[in-house]
Short mmCIF file of C-alpha atoms in Angstrom, two decimals:
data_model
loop_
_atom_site.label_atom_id
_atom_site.label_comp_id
_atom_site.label_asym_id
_atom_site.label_seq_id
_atom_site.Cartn_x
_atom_site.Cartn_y
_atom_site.Cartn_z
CA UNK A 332 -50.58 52.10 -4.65
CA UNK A 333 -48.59 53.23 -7.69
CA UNK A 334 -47.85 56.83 -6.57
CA UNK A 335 -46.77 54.93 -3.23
CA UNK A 336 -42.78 53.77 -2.54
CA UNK A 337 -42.43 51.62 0.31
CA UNK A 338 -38.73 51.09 1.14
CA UNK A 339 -36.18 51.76 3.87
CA UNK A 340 -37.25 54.04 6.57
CA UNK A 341 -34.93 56.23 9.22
CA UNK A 342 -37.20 56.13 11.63
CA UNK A 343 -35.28 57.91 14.37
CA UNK A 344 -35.00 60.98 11.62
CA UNK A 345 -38.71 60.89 10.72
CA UNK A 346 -40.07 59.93 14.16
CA UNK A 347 -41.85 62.98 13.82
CA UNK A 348 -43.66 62.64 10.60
CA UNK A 349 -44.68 59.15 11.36
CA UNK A 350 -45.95 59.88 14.66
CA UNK A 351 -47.93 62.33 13.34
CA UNK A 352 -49.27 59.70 11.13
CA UNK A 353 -50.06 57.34 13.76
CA UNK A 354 -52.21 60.13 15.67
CA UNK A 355 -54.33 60.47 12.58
CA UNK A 356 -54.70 56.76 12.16
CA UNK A 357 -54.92 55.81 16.23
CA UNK A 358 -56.40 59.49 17.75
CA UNK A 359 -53.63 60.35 19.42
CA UNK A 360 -53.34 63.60 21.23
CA UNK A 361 -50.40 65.37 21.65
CA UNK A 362 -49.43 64.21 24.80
CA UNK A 363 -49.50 60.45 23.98
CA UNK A 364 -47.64 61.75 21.04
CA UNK A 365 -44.86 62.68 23.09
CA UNK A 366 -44.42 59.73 25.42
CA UNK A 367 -44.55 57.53 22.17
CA UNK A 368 -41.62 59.30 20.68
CA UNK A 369 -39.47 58.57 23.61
CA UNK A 370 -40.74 54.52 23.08
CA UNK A 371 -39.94 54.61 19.30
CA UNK A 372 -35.94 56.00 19.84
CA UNK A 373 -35.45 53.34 22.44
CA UNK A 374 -37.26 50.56 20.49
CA UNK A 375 -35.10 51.82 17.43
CA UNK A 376 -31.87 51.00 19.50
CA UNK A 377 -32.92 47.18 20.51
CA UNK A 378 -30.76 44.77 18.54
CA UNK A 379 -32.61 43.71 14.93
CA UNK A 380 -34.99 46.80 15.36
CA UNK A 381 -35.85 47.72 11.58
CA UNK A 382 -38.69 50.15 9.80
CA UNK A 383 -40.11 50.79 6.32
CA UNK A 384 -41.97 53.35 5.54
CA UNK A 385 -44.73 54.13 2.76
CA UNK A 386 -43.66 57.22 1.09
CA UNK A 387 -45.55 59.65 -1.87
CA UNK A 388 -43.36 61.00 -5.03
CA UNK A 389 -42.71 63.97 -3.65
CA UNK A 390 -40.98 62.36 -0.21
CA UNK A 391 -44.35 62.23 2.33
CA UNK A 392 -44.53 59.74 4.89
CA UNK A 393 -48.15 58.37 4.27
CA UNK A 394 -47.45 54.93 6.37
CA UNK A 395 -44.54 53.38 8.39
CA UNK A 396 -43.90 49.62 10.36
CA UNK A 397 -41.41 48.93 12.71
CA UNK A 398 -40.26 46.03 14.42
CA UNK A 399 -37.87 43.77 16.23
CA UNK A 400 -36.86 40.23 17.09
CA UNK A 401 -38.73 39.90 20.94
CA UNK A 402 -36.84 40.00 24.08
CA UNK A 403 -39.06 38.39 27.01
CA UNK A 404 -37.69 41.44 28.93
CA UNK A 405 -39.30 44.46 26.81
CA UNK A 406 -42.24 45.78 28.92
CA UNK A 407 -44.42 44.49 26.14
CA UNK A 408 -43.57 41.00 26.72
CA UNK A 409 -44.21 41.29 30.68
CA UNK A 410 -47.66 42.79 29.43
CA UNK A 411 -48.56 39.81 27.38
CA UNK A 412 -46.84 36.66 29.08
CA UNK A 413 -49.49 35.98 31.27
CA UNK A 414 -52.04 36.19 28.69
CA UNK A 415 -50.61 34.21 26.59
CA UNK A 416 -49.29 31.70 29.10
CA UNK A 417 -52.92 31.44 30.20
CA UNK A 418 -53.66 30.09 26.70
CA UNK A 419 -51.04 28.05 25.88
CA UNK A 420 -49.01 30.27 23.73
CA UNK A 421 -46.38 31.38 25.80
CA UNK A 422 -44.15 29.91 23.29
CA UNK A 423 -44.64 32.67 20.96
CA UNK A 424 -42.76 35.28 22.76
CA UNK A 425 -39.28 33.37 21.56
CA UNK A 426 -37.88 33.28 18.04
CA UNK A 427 -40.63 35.14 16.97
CA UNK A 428 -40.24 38.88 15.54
CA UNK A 429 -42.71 41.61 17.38
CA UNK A 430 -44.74 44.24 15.18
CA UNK A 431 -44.07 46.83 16.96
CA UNK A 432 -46.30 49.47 14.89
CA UNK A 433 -47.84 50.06 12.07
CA UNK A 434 -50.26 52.75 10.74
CA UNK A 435 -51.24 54.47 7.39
CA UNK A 436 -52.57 57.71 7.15
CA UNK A 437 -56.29 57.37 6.74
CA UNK A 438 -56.27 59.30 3.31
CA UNK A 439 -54.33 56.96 1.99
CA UNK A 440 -55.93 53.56 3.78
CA UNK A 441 -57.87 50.65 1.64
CA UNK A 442 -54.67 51.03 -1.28
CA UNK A 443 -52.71 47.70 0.33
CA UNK A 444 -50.05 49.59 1.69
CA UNK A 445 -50.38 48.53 5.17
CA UNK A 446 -50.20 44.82 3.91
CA UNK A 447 -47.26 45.90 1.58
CA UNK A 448 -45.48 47.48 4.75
CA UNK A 449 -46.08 44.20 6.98
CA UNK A 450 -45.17 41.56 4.28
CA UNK A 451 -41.88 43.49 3.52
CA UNK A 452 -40.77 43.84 6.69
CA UNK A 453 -41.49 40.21 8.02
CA UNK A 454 -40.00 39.17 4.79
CA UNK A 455 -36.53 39.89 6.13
CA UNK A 456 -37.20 38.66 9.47
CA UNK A 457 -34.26 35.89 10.83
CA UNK A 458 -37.49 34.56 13.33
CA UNK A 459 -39.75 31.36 11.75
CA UNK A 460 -43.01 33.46 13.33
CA UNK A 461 -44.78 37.40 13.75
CA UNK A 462 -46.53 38.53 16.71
CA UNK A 463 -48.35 41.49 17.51
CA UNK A 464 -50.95 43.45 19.36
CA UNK A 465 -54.41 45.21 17.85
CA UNK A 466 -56.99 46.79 19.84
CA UNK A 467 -59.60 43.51 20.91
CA UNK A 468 -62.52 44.56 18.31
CA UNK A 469 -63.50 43.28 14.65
CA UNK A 470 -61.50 45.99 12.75
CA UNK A 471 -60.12 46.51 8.96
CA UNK A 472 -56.49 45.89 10.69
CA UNK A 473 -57.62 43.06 12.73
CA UNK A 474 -59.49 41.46 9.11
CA UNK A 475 -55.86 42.13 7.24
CA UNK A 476 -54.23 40.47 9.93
CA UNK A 477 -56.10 37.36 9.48
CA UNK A 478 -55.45 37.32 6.16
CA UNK A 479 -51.70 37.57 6.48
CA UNK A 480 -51.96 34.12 8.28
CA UNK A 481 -52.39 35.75 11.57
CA UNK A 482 -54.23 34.07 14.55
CA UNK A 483 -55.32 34.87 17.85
CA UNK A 484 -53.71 33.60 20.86
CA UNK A 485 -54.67 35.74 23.93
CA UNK A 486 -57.81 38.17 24.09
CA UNK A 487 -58.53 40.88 26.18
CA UNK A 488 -55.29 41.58 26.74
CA UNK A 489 -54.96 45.02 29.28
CA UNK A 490 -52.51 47.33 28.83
CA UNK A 491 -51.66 50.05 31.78
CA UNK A 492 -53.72 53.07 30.10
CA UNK A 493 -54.90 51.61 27.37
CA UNK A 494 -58.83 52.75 26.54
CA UNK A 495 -59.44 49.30 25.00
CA UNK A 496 -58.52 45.48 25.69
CA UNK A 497 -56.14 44.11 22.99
CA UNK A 498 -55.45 41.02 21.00
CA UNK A 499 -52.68 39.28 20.64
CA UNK A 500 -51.62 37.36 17.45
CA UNK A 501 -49.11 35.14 15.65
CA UNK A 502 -48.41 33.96 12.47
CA UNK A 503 -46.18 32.01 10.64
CA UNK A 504 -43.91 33.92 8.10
CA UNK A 505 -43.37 34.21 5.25
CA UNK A 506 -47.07 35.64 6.06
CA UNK A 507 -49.82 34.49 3.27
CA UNK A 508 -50.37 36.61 0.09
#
């Protein structure tokens, strides 16, 4: 990771280039692409909303996270409540900050920068907890996630469109190593 700069990220300028690394990491087409540019500017204007980004020497956007503190009335939140309610955990969607996204451009995956990205941006979160959402299947991201401290707490989570059921998980920040 020493060629790699993760800092401050104007998301809202470089939707585009991070997009087009989530595509590459998640197989998105280009339609999916552009309803997930519409999400990211409105996420971006929710009170607390923050991103970093993962950038080479010369200025390329290898890997970006965003987040924000949760708001029970953000469509995600509707999504999950009943999972998580279901479980016991419907706690976890207050004073807890929501990872919204995060991907690294495969190329550049297995260097820590995803765990760099996550640790730095929970590190200035105001909440006492992290939650977020990975696709419901033994995965590198779901293996970092555990060892960040995070847990699962509602599986087989469906979102509307979604391919795949999804897992929902917390963790107490700071997050672990």
């Amino acid at each position: 990771m020493d060629d790699i700069v993760v800092g401050p990220l104007d998301l809202a300028a470089r939707v585009d280039d991070a997009l087009a690394v989530q595509a590459l990491a998640f197989g998105l087409g280009a339609e999916e692409v552009g309803v997930r540019r519409h999400i990211v500017l409105r996420h971006l204007t929710s009170p607390g909303a923050r991103a970093l980004g993962a950038t080479t020497e010369s200025g390329r956007l290898v890997g970006f996270v965003y987040g924000m503190p949760n708001d029970r009335r953000h469509w995600w939140s509707t999504v999950v409540e009943p999972y998580l309610r279901a479980t016991g955990h419907e706690d976890w969607l207050d004073d807890v900050f929501v990872i919204t996204e995060l991907h690294v451009h495969p190329a550049f995956q297995n260097r820590r920068i995803g765990r760099a990205l996550i640790t730095a941006l929970t590190a200035d979160a105001r909440e006492p907890r992290s939650i977020l959402s990975a696709i419901d299947t033994e995965s590198p991201a779901r293996a970092l996630y555990r060892k960040l401290g995070y847990q699962d707490l509602a599986r087989q989570v469906v979102f509307p469109s979604a391919v795949s059921p999804y897992v929902v998980m917390g963790a107490h920040l700071p997050l672990l190593g």
